[in-house]
Short mmCIF file of C-alpha atoms and ligand atoms in Angstrom, two decimals:
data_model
loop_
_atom_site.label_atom_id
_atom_site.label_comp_id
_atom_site.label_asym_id
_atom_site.label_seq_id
_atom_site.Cartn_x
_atom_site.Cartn_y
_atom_site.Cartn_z
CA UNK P 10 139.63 -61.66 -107.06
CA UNK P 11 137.69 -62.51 -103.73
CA UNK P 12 140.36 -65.17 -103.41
CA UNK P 13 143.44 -62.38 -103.56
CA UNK P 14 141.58 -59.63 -101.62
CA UNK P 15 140.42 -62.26 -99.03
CA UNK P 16 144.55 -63.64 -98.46
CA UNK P 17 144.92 -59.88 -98.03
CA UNK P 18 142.75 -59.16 -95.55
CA UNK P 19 143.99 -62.33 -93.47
CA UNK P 20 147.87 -61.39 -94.10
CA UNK P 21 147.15 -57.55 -92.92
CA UNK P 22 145.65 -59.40 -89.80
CA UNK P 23 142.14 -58.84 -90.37
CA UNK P 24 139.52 -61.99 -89.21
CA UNK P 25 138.01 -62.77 -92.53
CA UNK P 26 135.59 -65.10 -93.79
CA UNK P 27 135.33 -65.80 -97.92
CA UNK P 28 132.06 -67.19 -98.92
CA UNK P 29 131.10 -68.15 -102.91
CA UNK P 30 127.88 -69.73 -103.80
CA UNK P 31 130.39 -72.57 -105.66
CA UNK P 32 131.76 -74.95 -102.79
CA UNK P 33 134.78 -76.29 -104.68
CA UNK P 34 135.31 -72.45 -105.49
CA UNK P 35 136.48 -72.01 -101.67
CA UNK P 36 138.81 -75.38 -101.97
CA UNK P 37 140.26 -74.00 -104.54
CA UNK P 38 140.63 -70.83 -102.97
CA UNK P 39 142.40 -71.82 -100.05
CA UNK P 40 144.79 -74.30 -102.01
CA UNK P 41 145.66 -70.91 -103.97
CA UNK P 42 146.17 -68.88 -100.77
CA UNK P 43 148.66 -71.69 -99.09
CA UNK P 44 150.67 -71.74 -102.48
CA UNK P 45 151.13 -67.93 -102.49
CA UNK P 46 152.07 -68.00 -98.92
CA UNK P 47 154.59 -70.43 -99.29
CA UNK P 48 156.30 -68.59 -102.33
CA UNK P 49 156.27 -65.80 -100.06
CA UNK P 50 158.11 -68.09 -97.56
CA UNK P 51 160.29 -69.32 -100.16
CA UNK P 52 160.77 -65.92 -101.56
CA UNK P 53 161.70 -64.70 -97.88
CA UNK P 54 158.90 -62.35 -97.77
CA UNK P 55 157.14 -63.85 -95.25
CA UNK P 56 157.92 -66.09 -92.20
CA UNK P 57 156.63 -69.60 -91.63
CA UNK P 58 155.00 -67.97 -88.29
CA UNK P 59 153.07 -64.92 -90.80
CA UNK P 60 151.82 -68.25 -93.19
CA UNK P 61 150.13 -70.32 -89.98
CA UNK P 62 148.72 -66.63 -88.47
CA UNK P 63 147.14 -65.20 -91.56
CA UNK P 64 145.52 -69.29 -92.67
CA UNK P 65 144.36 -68.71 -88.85
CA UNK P 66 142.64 -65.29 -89.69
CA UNK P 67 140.84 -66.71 -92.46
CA UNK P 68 137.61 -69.04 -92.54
CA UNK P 69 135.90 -70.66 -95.55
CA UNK P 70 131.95 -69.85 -95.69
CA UNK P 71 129.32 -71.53 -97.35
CA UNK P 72 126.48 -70.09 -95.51
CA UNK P 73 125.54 -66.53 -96.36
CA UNK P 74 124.09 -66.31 -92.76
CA UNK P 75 127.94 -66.13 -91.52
CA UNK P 76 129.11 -63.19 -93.69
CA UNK P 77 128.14 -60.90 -90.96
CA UNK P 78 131.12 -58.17 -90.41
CA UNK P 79 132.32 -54.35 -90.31
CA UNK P 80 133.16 -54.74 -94.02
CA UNK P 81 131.68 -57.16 -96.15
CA UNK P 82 133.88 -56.84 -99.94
CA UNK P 83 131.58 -58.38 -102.68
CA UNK P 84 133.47 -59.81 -105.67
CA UNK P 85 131.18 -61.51 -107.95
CA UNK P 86 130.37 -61.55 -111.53
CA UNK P 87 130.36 -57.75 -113.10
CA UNK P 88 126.53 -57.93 -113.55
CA UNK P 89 124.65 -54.88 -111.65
CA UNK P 90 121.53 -57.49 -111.19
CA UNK P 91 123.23 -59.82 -109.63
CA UNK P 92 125.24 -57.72 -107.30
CA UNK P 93 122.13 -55.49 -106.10
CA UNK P 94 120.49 -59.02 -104.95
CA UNK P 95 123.71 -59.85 -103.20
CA UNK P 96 124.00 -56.96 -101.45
CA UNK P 97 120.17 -56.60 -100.65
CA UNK P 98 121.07 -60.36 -98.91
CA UNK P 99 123.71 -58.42 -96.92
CA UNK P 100 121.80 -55.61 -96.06
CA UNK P 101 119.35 -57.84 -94.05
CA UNK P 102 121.86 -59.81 -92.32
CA UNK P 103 124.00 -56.86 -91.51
CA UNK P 104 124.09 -54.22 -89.08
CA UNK P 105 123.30 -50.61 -90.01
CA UNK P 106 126.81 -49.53 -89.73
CA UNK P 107 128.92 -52.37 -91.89
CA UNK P 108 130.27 -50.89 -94.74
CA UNK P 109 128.81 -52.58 -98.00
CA UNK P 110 132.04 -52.40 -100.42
CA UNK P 111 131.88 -53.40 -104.15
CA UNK P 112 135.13 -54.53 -106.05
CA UNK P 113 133.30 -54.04 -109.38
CA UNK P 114 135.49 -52.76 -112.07
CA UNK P 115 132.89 -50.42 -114.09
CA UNK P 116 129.24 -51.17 -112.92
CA UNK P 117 127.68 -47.77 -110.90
CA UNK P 118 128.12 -47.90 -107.14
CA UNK P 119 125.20 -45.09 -107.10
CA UNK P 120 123.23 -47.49 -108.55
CA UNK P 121 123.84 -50.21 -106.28
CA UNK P 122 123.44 -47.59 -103.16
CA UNK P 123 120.09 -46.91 -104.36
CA UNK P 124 118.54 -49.89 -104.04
CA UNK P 125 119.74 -50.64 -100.42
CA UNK P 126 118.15 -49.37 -97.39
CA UNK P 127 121.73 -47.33 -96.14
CA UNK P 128 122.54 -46.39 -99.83
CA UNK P 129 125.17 -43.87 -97.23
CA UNK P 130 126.99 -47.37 -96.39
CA UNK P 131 128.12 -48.44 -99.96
CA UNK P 132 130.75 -47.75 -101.64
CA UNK P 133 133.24 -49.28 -104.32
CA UNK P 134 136.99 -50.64 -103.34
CA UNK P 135 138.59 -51.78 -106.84
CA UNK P 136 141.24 -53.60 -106.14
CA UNK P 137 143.57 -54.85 -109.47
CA UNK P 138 144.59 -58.65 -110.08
CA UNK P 139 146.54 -60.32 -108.30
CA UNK P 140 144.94 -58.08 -105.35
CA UNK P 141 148.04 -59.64 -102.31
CA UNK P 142 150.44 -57.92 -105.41
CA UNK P 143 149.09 -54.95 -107.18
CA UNK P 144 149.46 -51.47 -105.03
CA UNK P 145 146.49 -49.32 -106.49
CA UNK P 146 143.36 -49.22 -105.33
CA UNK P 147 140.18 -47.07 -106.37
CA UNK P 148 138.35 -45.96 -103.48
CA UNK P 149 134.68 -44.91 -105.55
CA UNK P 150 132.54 -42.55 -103.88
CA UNK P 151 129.19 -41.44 -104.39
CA UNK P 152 127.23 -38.91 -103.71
CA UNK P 153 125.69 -40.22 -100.71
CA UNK P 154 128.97 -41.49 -98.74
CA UNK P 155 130.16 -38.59 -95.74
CA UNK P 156 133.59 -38.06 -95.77
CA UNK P 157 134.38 -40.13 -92.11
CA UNK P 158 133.40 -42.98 -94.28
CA UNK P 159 135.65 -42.57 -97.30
CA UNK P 160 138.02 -41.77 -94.66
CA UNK P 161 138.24 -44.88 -93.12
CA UNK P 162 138.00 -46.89 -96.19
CA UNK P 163 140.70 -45.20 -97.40
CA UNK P 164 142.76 -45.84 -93.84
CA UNK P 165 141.58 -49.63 -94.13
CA UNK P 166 143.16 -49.74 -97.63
CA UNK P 167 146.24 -48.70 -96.26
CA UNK P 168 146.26 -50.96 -93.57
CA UNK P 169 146.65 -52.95 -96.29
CA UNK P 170 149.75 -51.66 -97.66
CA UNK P 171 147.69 -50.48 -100.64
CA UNK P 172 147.91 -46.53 -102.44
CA UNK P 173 144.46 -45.96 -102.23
CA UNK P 174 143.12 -43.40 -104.89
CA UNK P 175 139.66 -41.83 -104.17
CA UNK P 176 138.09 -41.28 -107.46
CA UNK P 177 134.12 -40.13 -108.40
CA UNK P 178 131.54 -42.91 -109.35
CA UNK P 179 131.63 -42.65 -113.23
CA UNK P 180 131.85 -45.26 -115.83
CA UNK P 181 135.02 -47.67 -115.63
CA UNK P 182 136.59 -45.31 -112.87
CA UNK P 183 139.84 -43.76 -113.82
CA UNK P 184 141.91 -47.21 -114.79
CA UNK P 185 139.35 -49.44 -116.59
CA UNK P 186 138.16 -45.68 -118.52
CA UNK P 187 141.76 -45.28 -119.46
CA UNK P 188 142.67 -48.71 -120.50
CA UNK P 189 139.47 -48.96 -122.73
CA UNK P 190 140.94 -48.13 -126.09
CA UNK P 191 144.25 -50.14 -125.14
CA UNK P 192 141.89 -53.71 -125.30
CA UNK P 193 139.75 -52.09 -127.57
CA UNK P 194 141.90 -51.05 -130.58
CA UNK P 195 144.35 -54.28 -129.72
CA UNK P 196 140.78 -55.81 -130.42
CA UNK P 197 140.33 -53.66 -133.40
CA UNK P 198 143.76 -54.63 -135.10
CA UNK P 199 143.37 -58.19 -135.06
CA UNK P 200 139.85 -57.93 -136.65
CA UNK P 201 141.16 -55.84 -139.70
CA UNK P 202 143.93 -58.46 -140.58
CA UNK P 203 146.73 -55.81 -139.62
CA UNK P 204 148.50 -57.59 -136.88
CA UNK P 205 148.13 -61.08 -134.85
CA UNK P 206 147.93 -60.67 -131.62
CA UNK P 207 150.73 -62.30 -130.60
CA UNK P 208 152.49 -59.76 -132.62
CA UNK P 209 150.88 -56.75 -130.68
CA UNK P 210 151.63 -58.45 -127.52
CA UNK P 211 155.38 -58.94 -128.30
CA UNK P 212 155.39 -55.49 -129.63
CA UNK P 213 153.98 -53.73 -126.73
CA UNK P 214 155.62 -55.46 -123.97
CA UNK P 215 159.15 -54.65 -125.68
CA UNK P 216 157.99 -50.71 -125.44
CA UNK P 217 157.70 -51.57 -121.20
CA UNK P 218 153.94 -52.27 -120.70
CA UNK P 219 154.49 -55.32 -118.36
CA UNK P 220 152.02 -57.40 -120.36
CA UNK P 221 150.43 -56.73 -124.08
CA UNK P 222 146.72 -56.72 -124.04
CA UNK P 223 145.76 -60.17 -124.93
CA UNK P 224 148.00 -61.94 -122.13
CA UNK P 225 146.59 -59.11 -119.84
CA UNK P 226 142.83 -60.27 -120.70
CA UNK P 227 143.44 -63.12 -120.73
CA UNK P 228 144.62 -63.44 -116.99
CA UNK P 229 141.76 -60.84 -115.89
CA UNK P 230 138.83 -63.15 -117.49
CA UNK P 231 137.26 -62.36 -121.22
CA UNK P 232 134.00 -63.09 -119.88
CA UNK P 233 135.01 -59.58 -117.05
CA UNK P 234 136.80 -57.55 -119.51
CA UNK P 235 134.17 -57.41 -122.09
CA UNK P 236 131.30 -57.02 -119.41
CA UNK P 237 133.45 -54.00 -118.21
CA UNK P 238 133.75 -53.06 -122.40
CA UNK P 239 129.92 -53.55 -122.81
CA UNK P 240 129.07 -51.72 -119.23
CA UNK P 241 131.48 -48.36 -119.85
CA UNK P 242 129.84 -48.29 -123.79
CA UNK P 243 126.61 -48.04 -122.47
CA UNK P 244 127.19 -45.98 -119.56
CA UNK P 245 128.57 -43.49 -121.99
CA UNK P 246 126.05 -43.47 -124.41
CA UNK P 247 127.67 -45.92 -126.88
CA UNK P 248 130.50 -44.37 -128.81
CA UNK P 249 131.62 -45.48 -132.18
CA UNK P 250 135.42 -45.61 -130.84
CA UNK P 251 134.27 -47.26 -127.36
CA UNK P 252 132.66 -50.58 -129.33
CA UNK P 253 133.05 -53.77 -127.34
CA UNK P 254 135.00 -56.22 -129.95
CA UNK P 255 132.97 -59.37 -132.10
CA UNK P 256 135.98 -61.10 -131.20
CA UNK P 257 136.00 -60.84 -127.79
CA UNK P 258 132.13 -61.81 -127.21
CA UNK P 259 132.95 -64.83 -129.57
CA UNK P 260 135.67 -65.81 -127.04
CA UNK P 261 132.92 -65.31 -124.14
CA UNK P 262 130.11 -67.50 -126.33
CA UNK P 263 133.16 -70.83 -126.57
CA UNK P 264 134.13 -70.50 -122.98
CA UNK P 265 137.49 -69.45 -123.58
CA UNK P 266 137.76 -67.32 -120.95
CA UNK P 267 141.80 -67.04 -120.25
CA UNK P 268 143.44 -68.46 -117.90
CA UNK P 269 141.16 -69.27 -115.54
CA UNK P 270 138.76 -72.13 -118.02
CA UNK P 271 142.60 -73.02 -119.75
CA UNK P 272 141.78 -71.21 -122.60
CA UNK P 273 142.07 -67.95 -123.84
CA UNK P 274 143.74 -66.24 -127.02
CA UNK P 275 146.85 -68.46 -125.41
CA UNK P 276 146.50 -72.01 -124.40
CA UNK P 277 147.31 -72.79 -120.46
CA UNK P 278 146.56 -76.63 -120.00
N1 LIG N 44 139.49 -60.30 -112.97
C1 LIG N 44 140.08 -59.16 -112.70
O1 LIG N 44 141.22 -58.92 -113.13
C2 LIG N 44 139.37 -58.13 -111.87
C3 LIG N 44 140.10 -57.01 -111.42
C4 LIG N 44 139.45 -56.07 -110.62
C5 LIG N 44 138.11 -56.22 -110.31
N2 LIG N 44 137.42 -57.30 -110.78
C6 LIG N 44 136.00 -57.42 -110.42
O2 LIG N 44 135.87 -58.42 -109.42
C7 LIG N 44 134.62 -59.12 -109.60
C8 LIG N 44 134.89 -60.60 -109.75
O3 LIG N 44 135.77 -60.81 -110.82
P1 LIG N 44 136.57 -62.20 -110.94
O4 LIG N 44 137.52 -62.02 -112.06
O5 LIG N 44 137.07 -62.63 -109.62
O6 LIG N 44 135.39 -63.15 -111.42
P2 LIG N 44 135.30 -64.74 -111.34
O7 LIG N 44 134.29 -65.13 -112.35
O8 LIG N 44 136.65 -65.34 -111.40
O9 LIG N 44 134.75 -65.00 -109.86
C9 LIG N 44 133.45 -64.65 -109.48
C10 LIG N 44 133.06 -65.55 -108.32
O10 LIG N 44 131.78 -65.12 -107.83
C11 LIG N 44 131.05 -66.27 -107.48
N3 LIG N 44 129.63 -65.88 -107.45
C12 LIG N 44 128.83 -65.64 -108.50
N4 LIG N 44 127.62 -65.24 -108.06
C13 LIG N 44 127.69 -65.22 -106.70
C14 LIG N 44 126.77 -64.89 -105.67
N5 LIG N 44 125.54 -64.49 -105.94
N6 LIG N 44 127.18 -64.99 -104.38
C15 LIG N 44 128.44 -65.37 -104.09
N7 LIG N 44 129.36 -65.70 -105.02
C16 LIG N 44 128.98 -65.63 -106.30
C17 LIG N 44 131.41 -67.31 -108.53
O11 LIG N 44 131.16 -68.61 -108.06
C18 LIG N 44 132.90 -67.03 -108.72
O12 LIG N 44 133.69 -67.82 -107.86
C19 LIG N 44 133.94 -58.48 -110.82
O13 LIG N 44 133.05 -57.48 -110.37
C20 LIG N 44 135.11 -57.85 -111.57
O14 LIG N 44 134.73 -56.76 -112.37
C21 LIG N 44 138.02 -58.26 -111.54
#
């Protein structure tokens, strides 16, 4: 995701730097950012002139020290530890006015705020994969954010070309609360022996949902989908009908994560 917001941000003609602990994360990165600019090219979307501009807006980090900006946009793994520490980094490097953003897709923002110094800076920007494609975006306030700032997140995010939607902090958001039971009872039919999930794939795409639910986790990552499962259950006080799937924590536990480690419910090596 940091990848697709980052090309973004560089093709709306916004200097941007993309940092990851992982250096061969960044090669790759950039290999994938020249390849969707040149479909673009190819596709006539974008001219060769837009390509050479937007690789010009955008510099690969692998010093934490250099992710100084307005808006830093953190896109790690969904783990509320881990993104806390992250952003307590930023919070020392940063001024007091940058905007701390977090593209989590069900983790609290209020509870990242609170452990920051300028919990009044933070505030969540879900964008949905691939992030250059998809035009929704959940702008996720909290209680502590004034309006000027949700304001002129949500004027960035048009900048963008995105539809911004501001929506309250609460677990999974609108989308990923919504589209709960859809992975979850997929999930749920495959356990009980009543369909295959290619089947339910097949069967749901023909009814106009652009993917069926497997192909769709698979391309979003099993390890994110079920840490968004396991984060909105417990956020809502575990319901019965909300119960993150054996299956899918089995496919976490082998590493077949989808698409991105080559393996997922589907094969992509
Ligand atoms: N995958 C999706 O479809 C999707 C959609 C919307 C939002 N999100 C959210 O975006 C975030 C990232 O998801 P993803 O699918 O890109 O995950 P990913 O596992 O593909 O990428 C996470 C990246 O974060 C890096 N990383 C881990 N810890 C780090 C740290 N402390 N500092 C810097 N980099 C670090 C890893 O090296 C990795 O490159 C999650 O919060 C997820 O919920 C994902």
């Amino acid at each position: 995701m940091g990848s697709g917001i980052a090309q973004l941000c560089a093709q709306s003609g916004f200097p941007t730097r993309l940092y990851d602990v992982h250096i061969n994360v960044l090669a790759t990165a950039r290999s994938t950012i020249e390849k969707n600019l040149q479909i673009a090219i190819e596709k006539g979307k974008i001219s060769t002139d837009q390509m050479n501009k937007t690789m010009m807006s955008l510099e690969f980090v692998t010093d934490i020290k250099e992710c100084k900006a307005d808006l830093v946009i953190e896109a790690i793994i969904e783990k509320l530890e881990a993104k806390i520490s992250l952003f307590q980094h930023l919070a020392g490097i940063n001024t007091k006015e940058t905007i701390l953003a977090s593209n989590t897709s069900s983790l609290s923002i209020s509870s990242i705020a609170e452990a920051l110094p300028r919990k009044e800076r933070v505030i969540g920007l879900h964008f949905f994969n691939p992030a250059p494609l998809m035009r929704l975006v959940e702008v996720v306030k909290t209680q502590y954010n004034e309006t000027a700032l949700i304001e002129s997140i949500v004027a960035f995010t048009k900048q963008l070309g995105k539809t911004p939607v501001v929506c309250k902090d609460s677990p999974g958001f609108i989308v990923n609360h919504v589209a709960r039971p859809f992975y979850i009872e997929s999930l749920n039919l495959v356990e009980s022996g009543y369909a295959d999930f290619e089947t339910i794939d097949e069967l749901l795409q023909s009814t106009g949902f652009k993917m069926g639910p497997f192909r769709l986790m698979d391309l979003i990552g099993n390890d994110i989908n079920y840490a968004v499962s396991c984060s909105v259950y417990e956020a809502m006080d575990k319901p019965a009908r909300l119960q993150p799937s054996r299956i899918q924590r089995e496919k976490v536990e082998n590493g077949e994560l989808g698409k991105k480690s080559g393996k997922g419910y589907y094969n992509y090596s």
